[in-house]
């Protein structure tokens, strides 16, 4: 049976994109449903090409007259529905739902206070409303069929997006965006994005580019509607942006994206399910303040953004994006040179999302037990995880043997060690093998079935791991043999 469903979506572009996995799960529950989408002009534009959306209505209730009378009249005129959902939680939403003629009505609510990504919160609301159990999949924005596929132009396309409609506190600085764009202009054509209220900062960037004799840029700030914004972001090869709506659009298309965060909660509003997302932030006691404008003065003013440098962005791009097209040998050479490390040094890496479960402390103990000295250990993760690892490194006494880096490409390392207690297949294992690395992982993890027998750990606390790494560091031929075999095996699995 076909269900007629009314859905009021969030006003902001960012939230409208983040709500799409929850809406897809409504559709998965009722595959033949016909949706009526209600919301702001910006947010409803995302659903123009959705196959299940039969009607889009822009909220004009604030344009003239009494808003509540306008909403009541709208609700009475829009027809009957089997269900009505609102992903907003203000009083006007409750007022609207009261008058909507629907058999079942559901108003958005947060069901617990635990920190969750906003995509998960929206999906929890749908699960509770429909008594179902689903997980939010990828963000889903349907393209206009007339949009052509990405072209194979001579140069790649870099988008820079200096705005944030929420307020100035979320904005990185135009001159820093410009500096990054200048450095990348030889490899990328530059596209400057921005809304109608962000044209000044876009013009400031364009002026700096022009002064630096950079001519291959296009300023689209204030010149695009949502359809054109979607198309231009879809065709990008790299995107550098503040925390805003276009950032989430880029995530829906899996665009490699450098996301610059300051006063907001990155755990809740960072890109969802984009494996090529790179998050840049600094840590200060005042974070996250969630303010539209920084309330601090003098030296403390807006330090969450001021402290982020152009080189922070460029290093992230270099080690995560450009690394895809660079040889392992070149990357290692540049890395060792940058940190003034002997060129014969081997790099041992620990990289994970959950440091506690995946064994950061066990990795530190493995490093502390090594007898060989021709190595450089690296721990890579977000800033909070790195603080945790650094404190343990000091306690164990190995802080001088380890570099703590937020952004580090697996491709650079020689030996990847993941003493995890997690049993699920560790994706970084296959990545490391593909990049010609020796991989140590416990036999309790599903990924152990593909790693070399010599490097299979007998549990997460295997005392022999340090001896085995010592053996590889002292025997180049053995190290080279396992690296080659791992790469061949990974390539076979991927094919």
Short mmCIF file of C-alpha atoms in Angstrom, two decimals:
data_model
loop_
_atom_site.label_atom_id
_atom_site.label_comp_id
_atom_site.label_asym_id
_atom_site.label_seq_id
_atom_site.Cartn_x
_atom_site.Cartn_y
_atom_site.Cartn_z
CA UNK A 1 0.00 0.00 0.00
CA UNK A 2 1.30 3.47 -0.91
CA UNK A 3 1.90 5.72 2.09
CA UNK A 4 1.48 9.48 1.83
CA UNK A 5 4.06 11.05 4.15
CA UNK A 6 4.52 14.72 5.06
CA UNK A 7 8.05 15.69 6.14
CA UNK A 8 9.15 19.05 7.53
CA UNK A 9 12.93 19.25 7.11
CA UNK A 10 15.45 21.45 8.97
CA UNK A 11 16.00 25.04 7.81
CA UNK A 12 19.80 24.99 7.55
CA UNK A 13 21.45 23.39 4.50
CA UNK A 14 23.85 21.42 6.72
CA UNK A 15 21.04 19.80 8.73
CA UNK A 16 18.99 19.18 5.60
CA UNK A 17 21.87 17.11 4.20
CA UNK A 18 22.43 15.31 7.50
CA UNK A 19 18.78 14.30 7.71
CA UNK A 20 18.90 12.39 4.38
CA UNK A 21 19.98 8.98 5.81
CA UNK A 22 16.99 9.07 8.20
CA UNK A 23 14.61 9.91 5.34
CA UNK A 24 16.09 7.07 3.28
CA UNK A 25 15.30 4.70 6.15
CA UNK A 26 11.68 5.91 6.17
CA UNK A 27 11.60 5.11 2.44
CA UNK A 28 13.23 1.71 3.02
CA UNK A 29 10.47 0.94 5.51
CA UNK A 30 7.76 2.09 3.08
CA UNK A 31 9.29 1.63 -0.40
CA UNK A 32 6.22 2.86 -2.31
CA UNK A 33 5.73 5.98 -0.19
CA UNK A 34 5.04 9.39 -1.70
CA UNK A 35 6.71 12.27 0.13
CA UNK A 36 5.67 15.88 0.51
CA UNK A 37 8.70 17.92 1.60
CA UNK A 38 8.16 21.20 3.50
CA UNK A 39 10.85 23.66 4.54
CA UNK A 40 13.02 26.61 3.56
CA UNK A 41 13.88 27.38 -0.06
CA UNK A 42 17.49 26.32 0.52
CA UNK A 43 16.83 23.01 2.25
CA UNK A 44 13.95 21.84 0.05
CA UNK A 45 16.09 22.35 -3.07
CA UNK A 46 18.08 19.26 -2.07
CA UNK A 47 15.07 17.04 -2.74
CA UNK A 48 14.09 18.26 -6.23
CA UNK A 49 15.48 15.14 -7.91
CA UNK A 50 14.46 12.57 -5.31
CA UNK A 51 12.39 9.76 -6.93
CA UNK A 52 10.05 9.41 -3.94
CA UNK A 53 9.34 13.12 -3.53
CA UNK A 54 6.07 14.01 -5.25
CA UNK A 55 5.66 17.54 -3.93
CA UNK A 56 7.91 20.26 -2.54
CA UNK A 57 6.43 23.18 -0.60
CA UNK A 58 8.51 26.17 0.46
CA UNK A 59 7.63 27.64 3.85
CA UNK A 60 6.42 31.21 3.21
CA UNK A 61 4.54 31.57 6.49
CA UNK A 62 6.86 34.37 7.70
CA UNK A 63 6.58 36.46 4.55
CA UNK A 64 3.46 38.43 5.50
CA UNK A 65 0.62 38.51 8.00
CA UNK A 66 0.37 36.35 11.11
CA UNK A 67 2.69 33.36 10.86
CA UNK A 68 0.55 31.05 12.98
CA UNK A 69 -2.60 31.80 11.03
CA UNK A 70 -0.62 31.18 7.83
CA UNK A 71 0.60 27.82 9.13
CA UNK A 72 -2.90 26.81 10.22
CA UNK A 73 -4.33 27.68 6.81
CA UNK A 74 -1.49 25.86 5.08
CA UNK A 75 -2.00 22.72 7.18
CA UNK A 76 -5.70 22.64 6.37
CA UNK A 77 -5.07 23.09 2.64
CA UNK A 78 -2.26 20.61 2.10
CA UNK A 79 -4.39 17.45 2.25
CA UNK A 80 -4.46 14.20 4.20
CA UNK A 81 -1.46 12.01 5.07
CA UNK A 82 -0.78 8.64 6.59
CA UNK A 83 2.15 10.06 8.52
CA UNK A 84 3.72 13.42 9.31
CA UNK A 85 7.29 13.89 10.49
CA UNK A 86 9.04 17.06 11.56
CA UNK A 87 12.80 17.12 11.99
CA UNK A 88 12.56 20.44 13.82
CA UNK A 89 11.77 20.93 17.51
CA UNK A 90 10.47 24.49 17.96
CA UNK A 91 7.00 25.71 18.89
CA UNK A 92 5.97 26.52 15.32
CA UNK A 93 6.60 22.89 14.41
CA UNK A 94 4.31 21.65 17.19
CA UNK A 95 1.71 24.19 16.06
CA UNK A 96 1.95 23.03 12.44
CA UNK A 97 1.70 19.32 13.32
CA UNK A 98 -1.37 19.98 15.45
CA UNK A 99 -3.29 21.12 12.37
CA UNK A 100 -1.82 18.69 9.82
CA UNK A 101 -4.34 16.00 8.92
CA UNK A 102 -2.32 12.82 9.47
CA UNK A 103 -3.07 9.49 11.15
CA UNK A 104 0.34 9.43 12.88
CA UNK A 105 2.44 12.48 13.76
CA UNK A 106 6.06 12.54 14.95
CA UNK A 107 8.00 15.58 16.17
CA UNK A 108 11.78 15.46 16.45
CA UNK A 109 13.18 14.78 19.89
CA UNK A 110 16.59 13.95 21.34
CA UNK A 111 16.24 10.64 23.12
CA UNK A 112 19.43 10.74 25.19
CA UNK A 113 22.09 13.23 26.23
CA UNK A 114 25.08 11.15 25.14
CA UNK A 115 27.32 12.72 22.54
CA UNK A 116 26.29 11.47 19.10
CA UNK A 117 26.68 12.59 15.54
CA UNK A 118 23.65 14.59 14.41
CA UNK A 119 23.04 12.07 11.60
CA UNK A 120 22.63 9.37 14.25
CA UNK A 121 20.27 11.57 16.30
CA UNK A 122 17.99 12.12 13.30
CA UNK A 123 18.02 8.41 12.58
CA UNK A 124 17.27 7.56 16.24
CA UNK A 125 14.17 9.74 15.95
CA UNK A 126 12.94 7.72 12.96
CA UNK A 127 13.73 4.42 14.69
CA UNK A 128 11.76 5.41 17.79
CA UNK A 129 8.86 6.80 15.77
CA UNK A 130 8.44 3.71 13.59
CA UNK A 131 9.62 1.09 16.13
CA UNK A 132 12.35 -0.08 13.74
CA UNK A 133 16.07 -0.74 14.05
CA UNK A 134 18.15 0.81 11.28
CA UNK A 135 21.59 2.34 10.95
CA UNK A 136 22.16 5.60 9.06
CA UNK A 137 23.92 4.93 5.78
CA UNK A 138 25.59 7.51 3.54
CA UNK A 139 24.29 11.02 3.01
CA UNK A 140 22.07 11.00 -0.06
CA UNK A 141 21.71 13.92 -2.46
CA UNK A 142 20.20 13.06 -5.84
CA UNK A 143 21.77 14.79 -8.83
CA UNK A 144 19.91 16.33 -11.72
CA UNK A 145 20.14 13.88 -14.64
CA UNK A 146 21.42 16.69 -16.86
CA UNK A 147 24.57 17.09 -14.76
CA UNK A 148 27.49 15.76 -16.73
CA UNK A 149 30.07 13.50 -15.19
CA UNK A 150 33.35 14.90 -13.99
CA UNK A 151 35.54 15.95 -16.90
CA UNK A 152 39.11 14.80 -17.37
CA UNK A 153 40.55 18.31 -17.61
CA UNK A 154 44.26 19.04 -17.62
CA UNK A 155 44.05 20.40 -14.08
CA UNK A 156 42.21 19.21 -11.02
CA UNK A 157 39.58 21.39 -9.36
CA UNK A 158 40.01 22.80 -5.86
CA UNK A 159 37.08 24.46 -4.09
CA UNK A 160 37.61 26.86 -1.21
CA UNK A 161 34.68 27.90 0.93
CA UNK A 162 35.53 30.65 3.47
CA UNK A 163 32.00 31.34 4.69
CA UNK A 164 29.76 30.03 7.46
CA UNK A 165 26.21 31.36 7.73
CA UNK A 166 26.12 30.53 11.45
CA UNK A 167 28.53 33.33 12.34
CA UNK A 168 32.09 34.66 12.22
CA UNK A 169 33.30 32.32 14.99
CA UNK A 170 33.22 29.38 12.55
CA UNK A 171 35.19 31.15 9.83
CA UNK A 172 38.86 30.67 9.07
CA UNK A 173 40.57 33.70 7.56
CA UNK A 174 40.42 34.78 3.88
CA UNK A 175 44.15 35.54 3.68
CA UNK A 176 44.93 32.02 4.92
CA UNK A 177 42.55 30.44 2.40
CA UNK A 178 44.31 32.52 -0.25
CA UNK A 179 47.76 31.35 0.85
CA UNK A 180 46.71 27.71 0.54
CA UNK A 181 45.13 28.37 -2.86
CA UNK A 182 48.30 30.06 -4.14
CA UNK A 183 50.42 27.08 -3.09
CA UNK A 184 48.08 24.63 -4.83
CA UNK A 185 47.35 26.69 -7.95
CA UNK A 186 49.93 24.85 -10.06
CA UNK A 187 48.10 21.55 -9.57
CA UNK A 188 44.53 22.83 -9.24
CA UNK A 189 42.17 25.33 -10.82
CA UNK A 190 40.62 27.31 -7.96
CA UNK A 191 36.89 27.82 -7.40
CA UNK A 192 35.84 30.25 -4.64
CA UNK A 193 32.44 29.47 -3.10
CA UNK A 194 30.22 31.62 -0.92
CA UNK A 195 26.69 32.84 -0.32
CA UNK A 196 25.26 36.27 -1.10
CA UNK A 197 26.43 37.57 2.30
CA UNK A 198 29.95 36.24 1.81
CA UNK A 199 30.98 38.03 -1.38
CA UNK A 200 33.35 40.44 0.37
CA UNK A 201 35.59 37.74 1.81
CA UNK A 202 35.54 35.96 -1.56
CA UNK A 203 36.63 39.19 -3.28
CA UNK A 204 39.41 39.61 -0.69
CA UNK A 205 40.70 36.13 -1.59
CA UNK A 206 40.46 36.90 -5.31
CA UNK A 207 42.48 40.12 -4.83
CA UNK A 208 45.28 38.26 -3.07
CA UNK A 209 45.34 35.61 -5.80
CA UNK A 210 45.51 38.29 -8.47
CA UNK A 211 48.38 40.08 -6.71
CA UNK A 212 50.25 36.77 -6.62
CA UNK A 213 49.71 36.38 -10.37
CA UNK A 214 47.35 33.44 -9.95
CA UNK A 215 44.93 33.61 -12.86
CA UNK A 216 43.31 30.16 -12.87
CA UNK A 217 40.54 30.94 -10.39
CA UNK A 218 36.77 31.49 -10.61
CA UNK A 219 34.82 33.42 -8.00
CA UNK A 220 31.31 31.94 -7.68
CA UNK A 221 30.40 33.63 -4.37
CA UNK A 222 26.86 34.99 -4.53
CA UNK A 223 26.42 33.73 -8.09
CA UNK A 224 24.96 30.23 -7.64
CA UNK A 225 21.65 28.76 -6.60
CA UNK A 226 21.52 25.45 -4.72
CA UNK A 227 21.32 23.38 -7.90
CA UNK A 228 24.46 25.06 -9.27
CA UNK A 229 26.22 24.75 -5.90
CA UNK A 230 25.52 21.01 -5.86
CA UNK A 231 26.81 20.58 -9.42
CA UNK A 232 30.01 22.54 -8.81
CA UNK A 233 30.81 20.70 -5.57
CA UNK A 234 30.12 17.35 -7.23
CA UNK A 235 32.79 18.12 -9.86
CA UNK A 236 35.54 19.02 -7.36
CA UNK A 237 38.69 16.97 -6.77
CA UNK A 238 39.47 18.65 -3.43
CA UNK A 239 37.49 20.93 -1.10
CA UNK A 240 38.73 23.15 1.74
CA UNK A 241 35.92 24.49 3.91
CA UNK A 242 34.71 25.67 7.26
CA UNK A 243 31.98 23.79 9.13
CA UNK A 244 28.95 24.58 6.96
CA UNK A 245 26.34 23.22 4.55
CA UNK A 246 28.61 22.82 1.49
CA UNK A 247 30.94 20.71 3.67
CA UNK A 248 28.14 18.16 4.08
CA UNK A 249 27.28 18.30 0.38
CA UNK A 250 30.90 17.36 -0.35
CA UNK A 251 30.60 14.43 2.08
CA UNK A 252 27.57 13.13 0.19
CA UNK A 253 29.73 12.88 -2.96
CA UNK A 254 32.80 11.53 -1.11
CA UNK A 255 34.92 14.52 -2.18
CA UNK A 256 38.34 14.69 -0.46
CA UNK A 257 37.63 17.48 2.04
CA UNK A 258 39.71 19.44 4.53
CA UNK A 259 37.21 20.47 7.24
CA UNK A 260 38.27 23.37 9.46
CA UNK A 261 36.62 23.34 12.91
CA UNK A 262 36.74 25.86 15.73
CA UNK A 263 33.93 26.60 18.21
CA UNK A 264 31.54 23.79 17.27
CA UNK A 265 31.30 20.12 18.27
CA UNK A 266 33.11 18.22 15.54
CA UNK A 267 31.94 14.93 17.06
CA UNK A 268 28.37 15.90 16.18
CA UNK A 269 28.66 17.84 12.91
CA UNK A 270 31.77 16.62 11.11
CA UNK A 271 31.42 14.94 7.73
CA UNK A 272 29.46 11.69 7.86
CA UNK A 273 30.80 8.54 6.19
CA UNK A 274 33.36 10.29 3.99
CA UNK A 275 36.52 8.15 3.99
CA UNK A 276 38.40 11.09 2.44
CA UNK A 277 37.51 13.59 5.15
CA UNK A 278 40.39 15.39 6.88
CA UNK A 279 39.51 17.29 10.05
CA UNK A 280 41.64 20.24 11.18
CA UNK A 281 41.24 21.73 14.66
CA UNK A 282 43.22 22.99 17.62
CA UNK A 283 42.42 22.43 21.29
CA UNK A 284 41.63 25.27 23.72
CA UNK A 285 39.89 25.25 27.10
CA UNK A 286 37.06 27.42 25.79
CA UNK A 287 36.09 24.86 23.14
CA UNK A 288 33.44 24.10 22.13
CA UNK A 289 31.78 27.42 22.98
CA UNK A 290 29.11 27.15 20.25
CA UNK A 291 29.06 30.96 19.97
CA UNK A 292 28.28 32.79 16.73
CA UNK A 293 31.00 35.35 17.54
CA UNK A 294 34.05 34.86 19.76
CA UNK A 295 33.37 36.59 23.12
CA UNK A 296 37.05 36.66 24.15
CA UNK A 297 39.30 39.69 23.76
CA UNK A 298 42.91 40.55 22.97
CA UNK A 299 45.31 37.59 22.66
CA UNK A 300 42.64 35.02 23.50
CA UNK A 301 40.25 36.21 20.78
CA UNK A 302 39.32 33.52 18.23
CA UNK A 303 42.42 31.44 18.91
CA UNK A 304 40.61 28.25 17.84
CA UNK A 305 40.79 29.60 14.27
CA UNK A 306 43.76 31.98 14.40
CA UNK A 307 46.06 29.19 15.58
CA UNK A 308 45.36 27.09 12.46
CA UNK A 309 47.99 27.90 9.85
CA UNK A 310 48.07 27.54 6.09
CA UNK A 311 50.85 24.98 6.56
CA UNK A 312 48.54 22.87 8.74
CA UNK A 313 46.19 22.61 5.77
CA UNK A 314 48.95 22.07 3.21
CA UNK A 315 50.62 19.33 5.27
CA UNK A 316 47.29 17.55 5.63
CA UNK A 317 46.69 17.69 1.89
CA UNK A 318 50.23 16.59 1.15
CA UNK A 319 50.14 13.53 3.39
CA UNK A 320 46.56 12.47 2.64
CA UNK A 321 45.57 13.63 -0.85
CA UNK A 322 48.66 14.25 -2.94
CA UNK A 323 50.16 11.12 -1.37
CA UNK A 324 47.81 9.11 -3.56
CA UNK A 325 49.78 10.13 -6.63
CA UNK A 326 53.28 10.11 -5.12
CA UNK A 327 55.67 7.23 -4.74
CA UNK A 328 56.29 5.73 -1.32
CA UNK A 329 60.01 6.42 -1.70
CA UNK A 330 59.43 10.14 -2.40
CA UNK A 331 57.01 10.52 0.50
CA UNK A 332 59.37 8.81 2.93
CA UNK A 333 62.29 10.92 1.74
CA UNK A 334 60.33 14.16 2.19
CA UNK A 335 59.04 13.10 5.60
CA UNK A 336 62.47 12.10 6.94
CA UNK A 337 63.99 15.32 5.58
CA UNK A 338 61.26 17.48 7.14
CA UNK A 339 61.92 16.04 10.62
CA UNK A 340 65.71 15.84 10.13
CA UNK A 341 65.76 12.03 10.46
CA UNK A 342 68.46 9.82 8.91
CA UNK A 343 67.35 8.61 5.48
CA UNK A 344 68.00 4.93 6.38
CA UNK A 345 65.50 5.06 9.26
CA UNK A 346 62.47 2.77 9.13
CA UNK A 347 59.07 4.15 10.14
CA UNK A 348 56.83 2.22 12.55
CA UNK A 349 53.24 3.46 12.70
CA UNK A 350 50.21 3.19 14.95
CA UNK A 351 47.10 4.83 13.50
CA UNK A 352 43.52 4.33 14.67
CA UNK A 353 40.29 6.06 15.66
CA UNK A 354 39.76 4.48 19.08
CA UNK A 355 43.17 4.57 20.79
CA UNK A 356 42.12 2.66 23.89
CA UNK A 357 40.47 -0.28 22.13
CA UNK A 358 42.99 -0.45 19.31
CA UNK A 359 46.00 -0.59 21.58
CA UNK A 360 47.89 2.72 21.69
CA UNK A 361 49.37 1.89 25.11
CA UNK A 362 50.31 -1.63 23.98
CA UNK A 363 52.03 -0.06 20.96
CA UNK A 364 54.04 2.22 23.28
CA UNK A 365 55.18 -0.81 25.31
CA UNK A 366 56.22 -2.60 22.11
CA UNK A 367 58.33 0.43 21.16
CA UNK A 368 59.87 0.60 24.65
CA UNK A 369 61.07 -3.01 24.32
CA UNK A 370 62.86 -2.61 20.98
CA UNK A 371 66.64 -3.03 20.98
CA UNK A 372 67.27 -1.74 17.46
CA UNK A 373 67.60 2.03 17.05
CA UNK A 374 67.21 2.55 13.29
CA UNK A 375 63.50 3.40 13.49
CA UNK A 376 61.14 6.32 14.03
CA UNK A 377 57.81 5.54 15.69
CA UNK A 378 54.74 7.58 14.77
CA UNK A 379 51.35 7.74 16.46
CA UNK A 380 48.59 9.31 14.37
CA UNK A 381 45.05 10.27 15.40
CA UNK A 382 42.91 13.19 16.53
CA UNK A 383 44.25 15.70 19.05
CA UNK A 384 42.42 14.26 22.08
CA UNK A 385 43.71 10.77 21.34
CA UNK A 386 47.23 12.10 20.87
CA UNK A 387 47.09 13.82 24.28
CA UNK A 388 46.07 10.50 25.80
CA UNK A 389 48.95 8.68 24.07
CA UNK A 390 51.50 11.38 24.94
CA UNK A 391 50.68 11.13 28.64
CA UNK A 392 51.17 7.35 28.53
CA UNK A 393 54.38 7.74 26.52
CA UNK A 394 55.80 9.98 29.25
CA UNK A 395 54.80 7.46 31.91
CA UNK A 396 56.42 4.59 30.00
CA UNK A 397 59.43 6.77 29.10
CA UNK A 398 59.31 6.61 25.28
CA UNK A 399 58.07 10.11 24.40
CA UNK A 400 61.42 10.93 22.75
CA UNK A 401 61.15 7.93 20.42
CA UNK A 402 57.76 8.90 18.98
CA UNK A 403 56.32 11.61 16.77
CA UNK A 404 52.69 12.46 17.55
CA UNK A 405 50.95 13.64 14.37
CA UNK A 406 47.29 14.33 13.64
CA UNK A 407 47.64 13.68 9.92
CA UNK A 408 49.93 10.96 8.63
CA UNK A 409 49.59 8.83 5.49
CA UNK A 410 49.85 5.08 6.03
CA UNK A 411 51.76 4.97 2.75
CA UNK A 412 54.82 6.50 4.43
CA UNK A 413 55.38 3.76 7.02
CA UNK A 414 57.42 0.54 6.72
CA UNK A 415 55.81 -1.33 9.61
CA UNK A 416 52.22 -0.88 10.75
CA UNK A 417 51.36 -2.18 14.22
CA UNK A 418 47.78 -2.47 15.48
CA UNK A 419 47.60 -4.43 18.78
CA UNK A 420 43.81 -4.16 18.89
CA UNK A 421 41.34 -6.10 21.01
CA UNK A 422 38.61 -5.45 18.45
CA UNK A 423 37.64 -8.62 16.58
CA UNK A 424 36.11 -6.91 13.53
CA UNK A 425 38.22 -6.64 10.37
CA UNK A 426 40.58 -3.67 10.75
CA UNK A 427 40.35 -1.70 7.50
CA UNK A 428 43.71 0.00 8.03
CA UNK A 429 45.37 -3.42 7.80
CA UNK A 430 44.43 -3.86 4.14
CA UNK A 431 45.34 -0.22 3.41
CA UNK A 432 48.80 -0.73 4.92
CA UNK A 433 49.36 -3.97 3.01
CA UNK A 434 48.36 -2.26 -0.24
CA UNK A 435 50.93 0.46 0.51
CA UNK A 436 53.73 -2.09 0.87
CA UNK A 437 53.97 -2.25 4.66
CA UNK A 438 54.60 -5.09 7.06
CA UNK A 439 51.51 -5.39 9.26
CA UNK A 440 51.33 -6.69 12.82
CA UNK A 441 47.81 -7.53 14.05
CA UNK A 442 46.53 -10.01 16.68
CA UNK A 443 45.18 -13.40 15.63
CA UNK A 444 41.90 -12.44 17.35
CA UNK A 445 41.18 -9.83 14.67
CA UNK A 446 39.51 -10.94 11.43
CA UNK A 447 42.23 -9.18 9.40
CA UNK A 448 44.84 -11.63 10.74
CA UNK A 449 43.70 -14.13 8.10
CA UNK A 450 45.43 -12.08 5.38
CA UNK A 451 48.64 -10.89 7.09
CA UNK A 452 51.97 -12.69 7.00
CA UNK A 453 52.28 -15.53 9.52
CA UNK A 454 55.49 -14.07 10.95
CA UNK A 455 53.68 -10.79 11.77
CA UNK A 456 50.57 -12.41 13.26
CA UNK A 457 50.45 -11.54 16.95
CA UNK A 458 49.35 -14.18 19.44
CA UNK A 459 46.83 -11.88 21.10
CA UNK A 460 46.99 -8.12 21.63
CA UNK A 461 49.66 -8.44 24.34
CA UNK A 462 52.00 -10.82 22.49
CA UNK A 463 55.43 -10.35 24.19
CA UNK A 464 57.23 -11.58 21.07
CA UNK A 465 56.12 -8.66 18.88
CA UNK A 466 59.08 -6.48 19.86
CA UNK A 467 61.55 -9.29 19.08
CA UNK A 468 59.97 -9.82 15.66
CA UNK A 469 60.13 -6.11 14.82
CA UNK A 470 63.79 -6.06 15.92
CA UNK A 471 64.42 -9.00 13.58
CA UNK A 472 62.88 -7.11 10.64
CA UNK A 473 64.81 -3.92 11.42
CA UNK A 474 68.08 -5.89 11.39
CA UNK A 475 67.27 -7.90 8.25
CA UNK A 476 66.41 -5.70 5.25
CA UNK A 477 65.83 -8.65 2.94
CA UNK A 478 63.22 -10.22 5.22
CA UNK A 479 61.51 -6.84 5.66
CA UNK A 480 61.50 -6.23 1.90
CA UNK A 481 60.15 -9.73 1.19
CA UNK A 482 57.13 -9.41 3.52
CA UNK A 483 56.35 -5.89 2.25
CA UNK A 484 56.31 -7.12 -1.34
CA UNK A 485 54.16 -10.15 -0.51
CA UNK A 486 51.68 -7.98 1.43
CA UNK A 487 51.27 -5.59 -1.48
CA UNK A 488 50.70 -8.41 -3.95
CA UNK A 489 48.15 -10.06 -1.65
CA UNK A 490 46.28 -6.77 -1.08
CA UNK A 491 46.14 -6.08 -4.81
CA UNK A 492 44.76 -9.57 -5.41
CA UNK A 493 42.08 -9.11 -2.72
CA UNK A 494 41.05 -5.70 -4.10
CA UNK A 495 40.71 -7.15 -7.60
#
